[in-house]
Coordinates of C-alpha atoms and ligand atoms in Angstrom, one line a residue:
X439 CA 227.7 15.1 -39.1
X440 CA 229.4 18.3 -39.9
X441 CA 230.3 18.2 -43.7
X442 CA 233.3 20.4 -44.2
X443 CA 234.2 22.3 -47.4
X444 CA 237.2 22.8 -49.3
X445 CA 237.0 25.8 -51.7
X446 CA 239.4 25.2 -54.5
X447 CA 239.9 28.5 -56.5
X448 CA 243.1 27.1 -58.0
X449 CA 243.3 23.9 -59.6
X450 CA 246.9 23.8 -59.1
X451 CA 246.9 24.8 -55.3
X452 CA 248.0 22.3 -52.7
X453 CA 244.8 22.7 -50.2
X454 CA 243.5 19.5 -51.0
X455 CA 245.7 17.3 -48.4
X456 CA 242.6 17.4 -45.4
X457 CA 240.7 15.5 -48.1
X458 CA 243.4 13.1 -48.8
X459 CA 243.2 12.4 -45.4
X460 CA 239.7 12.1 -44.8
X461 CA 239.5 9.4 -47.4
X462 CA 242.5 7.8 -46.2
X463 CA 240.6 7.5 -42.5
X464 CA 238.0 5.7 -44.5
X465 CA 235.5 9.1 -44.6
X466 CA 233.5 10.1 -48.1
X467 CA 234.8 13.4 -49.8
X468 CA 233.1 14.7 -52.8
X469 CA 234.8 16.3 -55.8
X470 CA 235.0 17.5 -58.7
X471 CA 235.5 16.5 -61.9
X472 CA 235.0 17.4 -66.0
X473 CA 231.8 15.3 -66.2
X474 CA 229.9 15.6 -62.8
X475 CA 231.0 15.5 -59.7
X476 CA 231.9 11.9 -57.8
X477 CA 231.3 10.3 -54.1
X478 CA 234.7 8.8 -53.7
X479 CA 236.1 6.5 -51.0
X480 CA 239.2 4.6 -51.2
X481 CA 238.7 1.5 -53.1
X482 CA 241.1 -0.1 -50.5
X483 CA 238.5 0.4 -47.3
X484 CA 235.3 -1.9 -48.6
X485 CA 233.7 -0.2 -45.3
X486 CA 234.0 3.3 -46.6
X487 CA 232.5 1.7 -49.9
X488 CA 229.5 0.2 -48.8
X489 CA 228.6 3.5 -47.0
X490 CA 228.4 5.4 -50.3
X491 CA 226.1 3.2 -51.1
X492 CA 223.7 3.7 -48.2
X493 CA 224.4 7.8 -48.1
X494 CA 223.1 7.9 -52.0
X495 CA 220.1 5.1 -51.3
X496 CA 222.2 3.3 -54.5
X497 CA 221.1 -0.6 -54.8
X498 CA 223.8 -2.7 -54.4
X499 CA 223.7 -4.7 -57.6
X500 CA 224.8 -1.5 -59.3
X501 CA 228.9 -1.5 -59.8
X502 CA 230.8 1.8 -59.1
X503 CA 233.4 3.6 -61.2
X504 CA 237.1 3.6 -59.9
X505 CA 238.8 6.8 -60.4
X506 CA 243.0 6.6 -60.8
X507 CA 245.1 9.3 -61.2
X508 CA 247.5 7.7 -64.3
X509 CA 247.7 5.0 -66.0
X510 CA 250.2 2.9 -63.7
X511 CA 247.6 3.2 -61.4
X512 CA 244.7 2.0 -63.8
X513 CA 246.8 -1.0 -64.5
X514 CA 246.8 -2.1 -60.7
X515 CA 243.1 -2.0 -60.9
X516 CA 242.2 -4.2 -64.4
X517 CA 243.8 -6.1 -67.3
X518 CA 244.5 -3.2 -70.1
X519 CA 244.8 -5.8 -73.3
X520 CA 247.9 -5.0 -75.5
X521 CA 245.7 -3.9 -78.7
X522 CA 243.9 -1.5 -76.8
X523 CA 246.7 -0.3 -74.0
X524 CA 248.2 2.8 -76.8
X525 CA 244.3 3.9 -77.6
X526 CA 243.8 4.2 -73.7
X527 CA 247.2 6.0 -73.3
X528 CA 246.1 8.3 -75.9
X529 CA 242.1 9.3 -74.9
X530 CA 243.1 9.4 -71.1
X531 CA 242.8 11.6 -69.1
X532 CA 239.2 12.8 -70.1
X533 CA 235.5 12.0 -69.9
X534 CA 235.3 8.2 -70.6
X535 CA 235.1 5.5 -68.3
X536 CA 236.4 1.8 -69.8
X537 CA 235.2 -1.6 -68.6
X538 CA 237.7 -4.0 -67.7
X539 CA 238.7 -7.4 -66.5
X540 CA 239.6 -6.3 -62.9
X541 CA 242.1 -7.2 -61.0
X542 CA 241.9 -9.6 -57.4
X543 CA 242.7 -6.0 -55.2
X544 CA 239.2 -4.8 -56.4
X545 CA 236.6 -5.7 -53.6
X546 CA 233.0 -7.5 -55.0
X547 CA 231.4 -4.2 -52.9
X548 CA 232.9 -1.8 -55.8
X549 CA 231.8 -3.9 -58.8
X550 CA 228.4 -5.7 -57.3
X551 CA 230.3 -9.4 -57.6
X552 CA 231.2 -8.4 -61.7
X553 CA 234.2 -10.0 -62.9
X554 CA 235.1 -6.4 -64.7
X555 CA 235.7 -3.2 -63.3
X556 CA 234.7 0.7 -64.6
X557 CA 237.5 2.5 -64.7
X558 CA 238.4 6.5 -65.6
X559 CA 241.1 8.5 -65.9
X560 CA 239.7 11.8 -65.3
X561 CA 241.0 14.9 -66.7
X562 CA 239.9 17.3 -64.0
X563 CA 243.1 18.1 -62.1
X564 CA 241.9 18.0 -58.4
X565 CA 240.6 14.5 -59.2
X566 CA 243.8 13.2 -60.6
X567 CA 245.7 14.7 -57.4
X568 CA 243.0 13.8 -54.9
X569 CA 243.6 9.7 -56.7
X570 CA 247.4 9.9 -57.2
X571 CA 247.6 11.4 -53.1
X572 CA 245.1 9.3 -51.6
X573 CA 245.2 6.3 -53.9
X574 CA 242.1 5.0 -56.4
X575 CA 239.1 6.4 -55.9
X576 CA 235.6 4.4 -56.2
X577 CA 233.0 7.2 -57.0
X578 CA 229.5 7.2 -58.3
X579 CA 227.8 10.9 -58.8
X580 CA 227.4 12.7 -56.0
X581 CA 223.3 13.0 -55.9
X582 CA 221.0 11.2 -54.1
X583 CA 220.0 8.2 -56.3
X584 CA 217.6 9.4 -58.5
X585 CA 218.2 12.9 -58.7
X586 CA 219.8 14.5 -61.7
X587 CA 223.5 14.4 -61.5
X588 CA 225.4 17.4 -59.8
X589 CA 227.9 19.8 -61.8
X590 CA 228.4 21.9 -59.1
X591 CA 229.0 22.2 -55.4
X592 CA 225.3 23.9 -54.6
X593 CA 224.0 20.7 -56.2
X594 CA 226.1 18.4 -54.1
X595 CA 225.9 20.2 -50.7
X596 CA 221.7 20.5 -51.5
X597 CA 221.9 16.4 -51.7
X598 CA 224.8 15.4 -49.3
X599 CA 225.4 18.1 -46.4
X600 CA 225.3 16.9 -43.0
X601 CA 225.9 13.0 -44.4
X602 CA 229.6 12.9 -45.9
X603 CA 232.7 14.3 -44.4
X604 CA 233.5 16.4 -46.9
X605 CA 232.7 18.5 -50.0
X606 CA 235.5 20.0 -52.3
X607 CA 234.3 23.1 -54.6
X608 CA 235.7 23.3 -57.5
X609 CA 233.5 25.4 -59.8
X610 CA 231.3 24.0 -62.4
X611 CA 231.7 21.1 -64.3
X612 CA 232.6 21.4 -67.9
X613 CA 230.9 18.5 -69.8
X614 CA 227.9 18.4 -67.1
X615 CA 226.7 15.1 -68.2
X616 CA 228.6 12.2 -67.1
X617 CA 231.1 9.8 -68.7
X618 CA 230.8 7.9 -72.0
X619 CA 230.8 4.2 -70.8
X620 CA 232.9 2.1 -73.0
X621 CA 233.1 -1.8 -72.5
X622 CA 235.9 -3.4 -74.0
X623 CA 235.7 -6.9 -72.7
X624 CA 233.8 -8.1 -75.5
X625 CA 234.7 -8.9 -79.2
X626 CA 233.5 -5.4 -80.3
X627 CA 233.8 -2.4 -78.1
X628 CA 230.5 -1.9 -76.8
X629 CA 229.7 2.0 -75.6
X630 CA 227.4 1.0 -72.7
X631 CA 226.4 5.2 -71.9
X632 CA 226.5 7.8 -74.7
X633 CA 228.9 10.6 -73.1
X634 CA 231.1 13.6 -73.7
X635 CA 233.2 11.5 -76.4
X636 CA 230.6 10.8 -78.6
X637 CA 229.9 8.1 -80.7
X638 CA 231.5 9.2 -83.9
X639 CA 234.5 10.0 -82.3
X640 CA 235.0 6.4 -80.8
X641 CA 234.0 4.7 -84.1
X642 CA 237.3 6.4 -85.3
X643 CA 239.6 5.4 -82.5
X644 CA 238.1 2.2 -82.4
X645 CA 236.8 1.1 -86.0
X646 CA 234.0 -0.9 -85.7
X647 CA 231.9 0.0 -81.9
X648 CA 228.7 -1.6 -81.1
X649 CA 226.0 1.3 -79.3
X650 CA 224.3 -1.1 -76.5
X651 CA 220.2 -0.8 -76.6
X652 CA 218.5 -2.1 -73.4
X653 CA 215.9 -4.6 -74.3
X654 CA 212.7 -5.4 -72.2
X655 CA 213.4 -8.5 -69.5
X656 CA 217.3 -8.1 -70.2
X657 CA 220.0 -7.6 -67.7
X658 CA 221.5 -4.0 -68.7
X659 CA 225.2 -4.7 -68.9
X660 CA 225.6 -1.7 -67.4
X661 CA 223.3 -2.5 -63.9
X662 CA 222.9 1.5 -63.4
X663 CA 221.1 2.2 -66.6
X664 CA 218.1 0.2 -65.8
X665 CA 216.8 2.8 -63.2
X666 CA 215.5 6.0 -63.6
X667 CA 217.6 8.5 -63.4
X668 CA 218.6 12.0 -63.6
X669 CA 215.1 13.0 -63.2
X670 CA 213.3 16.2 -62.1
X671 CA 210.4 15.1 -59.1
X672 CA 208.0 17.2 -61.4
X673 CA 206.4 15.8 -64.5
X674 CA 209.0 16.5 -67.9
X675 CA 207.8 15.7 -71.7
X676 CA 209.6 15.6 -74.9
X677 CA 208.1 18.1 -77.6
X678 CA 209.1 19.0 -81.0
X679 CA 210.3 22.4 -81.4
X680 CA 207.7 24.0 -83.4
X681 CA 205.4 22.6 -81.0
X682 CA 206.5 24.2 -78.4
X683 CA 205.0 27.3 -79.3
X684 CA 201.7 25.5 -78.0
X685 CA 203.2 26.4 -74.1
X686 CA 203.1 29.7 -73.9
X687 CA 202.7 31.6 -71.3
X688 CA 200.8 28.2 -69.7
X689 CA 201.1 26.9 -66.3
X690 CA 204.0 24.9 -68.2
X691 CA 208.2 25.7 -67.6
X692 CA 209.8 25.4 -71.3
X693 CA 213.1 24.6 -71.2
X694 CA 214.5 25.4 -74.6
X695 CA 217.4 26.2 -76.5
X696 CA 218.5 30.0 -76.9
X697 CA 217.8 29.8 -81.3
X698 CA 214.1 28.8 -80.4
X699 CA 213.4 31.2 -77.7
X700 CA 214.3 34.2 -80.4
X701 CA 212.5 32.2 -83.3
X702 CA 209.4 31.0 -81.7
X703 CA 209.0 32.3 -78.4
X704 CA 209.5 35.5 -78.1
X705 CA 206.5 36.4 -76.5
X706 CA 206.8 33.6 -73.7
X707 CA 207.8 34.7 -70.4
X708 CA 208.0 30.9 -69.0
X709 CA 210.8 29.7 -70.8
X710 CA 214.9 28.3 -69.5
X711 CA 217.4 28.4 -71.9
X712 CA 219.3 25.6 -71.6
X713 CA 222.4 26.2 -74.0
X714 CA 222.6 27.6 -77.6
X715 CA 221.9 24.4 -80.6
X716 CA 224.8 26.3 -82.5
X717 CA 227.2 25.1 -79.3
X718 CA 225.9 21.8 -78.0
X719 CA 228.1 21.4 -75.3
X720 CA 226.9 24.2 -73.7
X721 CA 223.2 22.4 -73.4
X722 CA 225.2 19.5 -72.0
X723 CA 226.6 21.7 -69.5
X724 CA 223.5 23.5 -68.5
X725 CA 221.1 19.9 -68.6
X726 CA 221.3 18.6 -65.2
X727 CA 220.9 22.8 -63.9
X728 CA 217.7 23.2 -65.5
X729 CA 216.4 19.8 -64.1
X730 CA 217.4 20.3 -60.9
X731 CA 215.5 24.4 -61.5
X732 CA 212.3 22.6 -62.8
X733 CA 211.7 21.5 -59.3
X734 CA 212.5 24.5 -57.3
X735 CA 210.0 26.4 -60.5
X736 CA 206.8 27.6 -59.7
X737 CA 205.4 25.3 -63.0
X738 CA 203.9 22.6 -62.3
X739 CA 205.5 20.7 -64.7
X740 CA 207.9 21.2 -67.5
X741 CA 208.5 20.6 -71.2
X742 CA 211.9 20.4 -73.1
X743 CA 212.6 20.7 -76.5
X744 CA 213.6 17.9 -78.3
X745 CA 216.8 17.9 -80.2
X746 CA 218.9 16.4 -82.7
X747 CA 220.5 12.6 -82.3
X748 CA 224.3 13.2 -83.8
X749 CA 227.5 13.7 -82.0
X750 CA 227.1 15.3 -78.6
X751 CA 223.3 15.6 -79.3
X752 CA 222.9 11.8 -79.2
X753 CA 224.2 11.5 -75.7
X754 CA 222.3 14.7 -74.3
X755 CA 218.7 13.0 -75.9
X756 CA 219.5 10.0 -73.7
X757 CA 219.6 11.6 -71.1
X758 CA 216.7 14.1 -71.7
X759 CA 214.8 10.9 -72.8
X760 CA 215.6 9.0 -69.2
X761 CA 214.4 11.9 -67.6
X762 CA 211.0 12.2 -69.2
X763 CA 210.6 8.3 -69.3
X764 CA 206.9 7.6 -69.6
X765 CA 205.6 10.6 -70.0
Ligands
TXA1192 O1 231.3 10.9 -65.3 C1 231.1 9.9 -64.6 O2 231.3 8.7 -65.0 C2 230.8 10.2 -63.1 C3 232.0 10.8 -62.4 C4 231.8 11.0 -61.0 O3 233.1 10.1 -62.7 N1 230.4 9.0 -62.4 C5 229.3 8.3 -62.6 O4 229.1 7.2 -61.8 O5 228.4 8.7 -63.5 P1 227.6 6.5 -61.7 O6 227.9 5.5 -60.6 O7 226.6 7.5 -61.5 O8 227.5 5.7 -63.0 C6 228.3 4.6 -63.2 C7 227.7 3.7 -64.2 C8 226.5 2.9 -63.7 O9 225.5 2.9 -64.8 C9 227.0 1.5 -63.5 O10 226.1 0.5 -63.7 C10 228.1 1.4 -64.6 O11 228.7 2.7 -64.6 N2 229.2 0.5 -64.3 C11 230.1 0.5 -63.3 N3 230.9 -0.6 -63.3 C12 230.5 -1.3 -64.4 C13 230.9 -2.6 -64.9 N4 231.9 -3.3 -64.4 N5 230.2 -3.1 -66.0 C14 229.2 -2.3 -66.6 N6 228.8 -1.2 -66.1 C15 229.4 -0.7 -65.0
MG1193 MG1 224.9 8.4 -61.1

């Protein structure tokens, strides 16, 4: 299959229609948006669903997120309870998904037989126009299951040419890790995935939030986090930063942060900066980049400094931590 490309240098330019199209012809598009970028097909064609499953290699049992364009349109997806319909209305658009109890139009494909449904309002504008045009969007990442997460179109076209219909490029993404996962069926709002809004920040929206741990020989309530994920092929460890000084100049990639490469490692001529520890967010951005260079590296293996667990660093270590599990 010939996977055409949409280049979007304008946000706010009206090019965007061919991909409306393709989804609306039950084809796959994928697009941008502030977190990573998503697989979409129209949750209305359960066909066009089920083959986003089979292009990624997903397993079935594991639900996937339904974009909307507004909030009118997230209500004809779930129930939005009354206590928390103003809170929505006031963190939407932006990088957080919220589980919900779905509504009959939502086919079992999207949310593997769940009675709730992940739902996201995303802030990115071609994403809100490609949903509000087309209609609601069901969109995992765009990488082949298993691989890191894309935040760019290189990322996505390496992964997906030649087995979608279509690839919008819209830069990179801004957050570069993907959405917090926020379940608010249950008595306390549970965050289910660390994300962009961190956990500090919900705890004052919310009050009281719950942050869910995975226990051995549990059922994950959210199905996607018990696979590994977001991982490099090579081998990736966690080390303490004045550890790292151990690497040096060794068969060994170092991915640190910009303050330890002037502090400690100078001399090393194998390191990646992955963002600067004074702006966090800029690590976020740069995370799933420097996994996805680890493998195309001529290191062996890599290392990766580890980092604080507050704010923004909390979600970036859970990431950092999936992708060096076991090692
Ligand atoms: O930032 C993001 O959320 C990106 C962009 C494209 O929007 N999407 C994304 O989708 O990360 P995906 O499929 O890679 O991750 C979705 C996660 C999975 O862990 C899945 O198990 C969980 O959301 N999930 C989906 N529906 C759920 C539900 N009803 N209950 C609990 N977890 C759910
Ligand atoms: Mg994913």
């Amino acid at each position: 299959m010939k996977t055409k490309i949409i280049r979007v240098s304008n946000y706010y330019e009206d090019n965007i229609e061919e991909a409306c199209n393709i989804l609306k012809n039950g084809g796959l598009v994928a697009f941008p948006t502030e977190t990573v970028y998503g697989l979409g097909a129209l949750v209305s064609i359960p066909e066009a669903i089920r083959r986003i499953f089979l292009v990624k290699g997903r397993p079935f049992d594991n639900p996937l997120i339904v974009h909307v364009g507004s909030i009118e349109q997230m209500q004809m997806i779930c129930y939005i309870e009354e206590k928390y319909f103003e809170i929505i209305k006031k963190i939407t658009p932006g990088p957080i998904t919220f589980v919900l109890r779905k509504k009959e139009s939502v086919p079992v494909e999207i949310t593997a037989g769940l009675d709730t449904v992940g739902v996201r309002f995303p802030s990115h504008p071609i994403a809100q126009r490609l949903a509000l045009c087309a209609g609601a969007i069901a969109a995992p990442s765009a990488n082949l299951s298993g691989k890191p997460s894309p935040t760019n179109f290189e990322s996505v076209w390496e992964d997906l040419n030649g087995k979608i219909e279509c690839i919008i490029d819209g830069g990179e993404s801004v957050f570069g890790i993907e959405s917090t996962i926020i379940d608010l069926t249950k008595d306390m709002p549970i965050i289910l995935r660390p994300g962009p809004i961190t956990v500090e920040e919900l705890r004052e929206i919310f009050g009281k939030v719950e942050v869910y741990q995975t226990k051995e020989d549990e059922r994950p309530l959210a199905p996607g986090m018990k696979y590994k994920h977001y991982a490099p092929e090579k081998k990736l460890k966690l080390i303490d930063k004045d550890l790292l000084i151990n690497y040096a100049n060794k068969d060994v990639l170092i991915l640190c942060t910009k303050e330890t490469k002037e502090r400690y490692l100078s001399e090393a001529n194998n390191t990646y900066i992955i963002g600067s520890y004074a702006q966090p967010y800029t690590i976020a951005q740069n995370l799933y980049k420097s996994f996805r260079y680890i493998d195309k590296s001529p290191y062996q293996s890599a290392v990766i400094e580890r980092l604080p667990e507050y704010g923004i660093f909390f979600s970036i270590m859970n990431r950092i931590k999936k992708a060096s599990q076991g090692e």
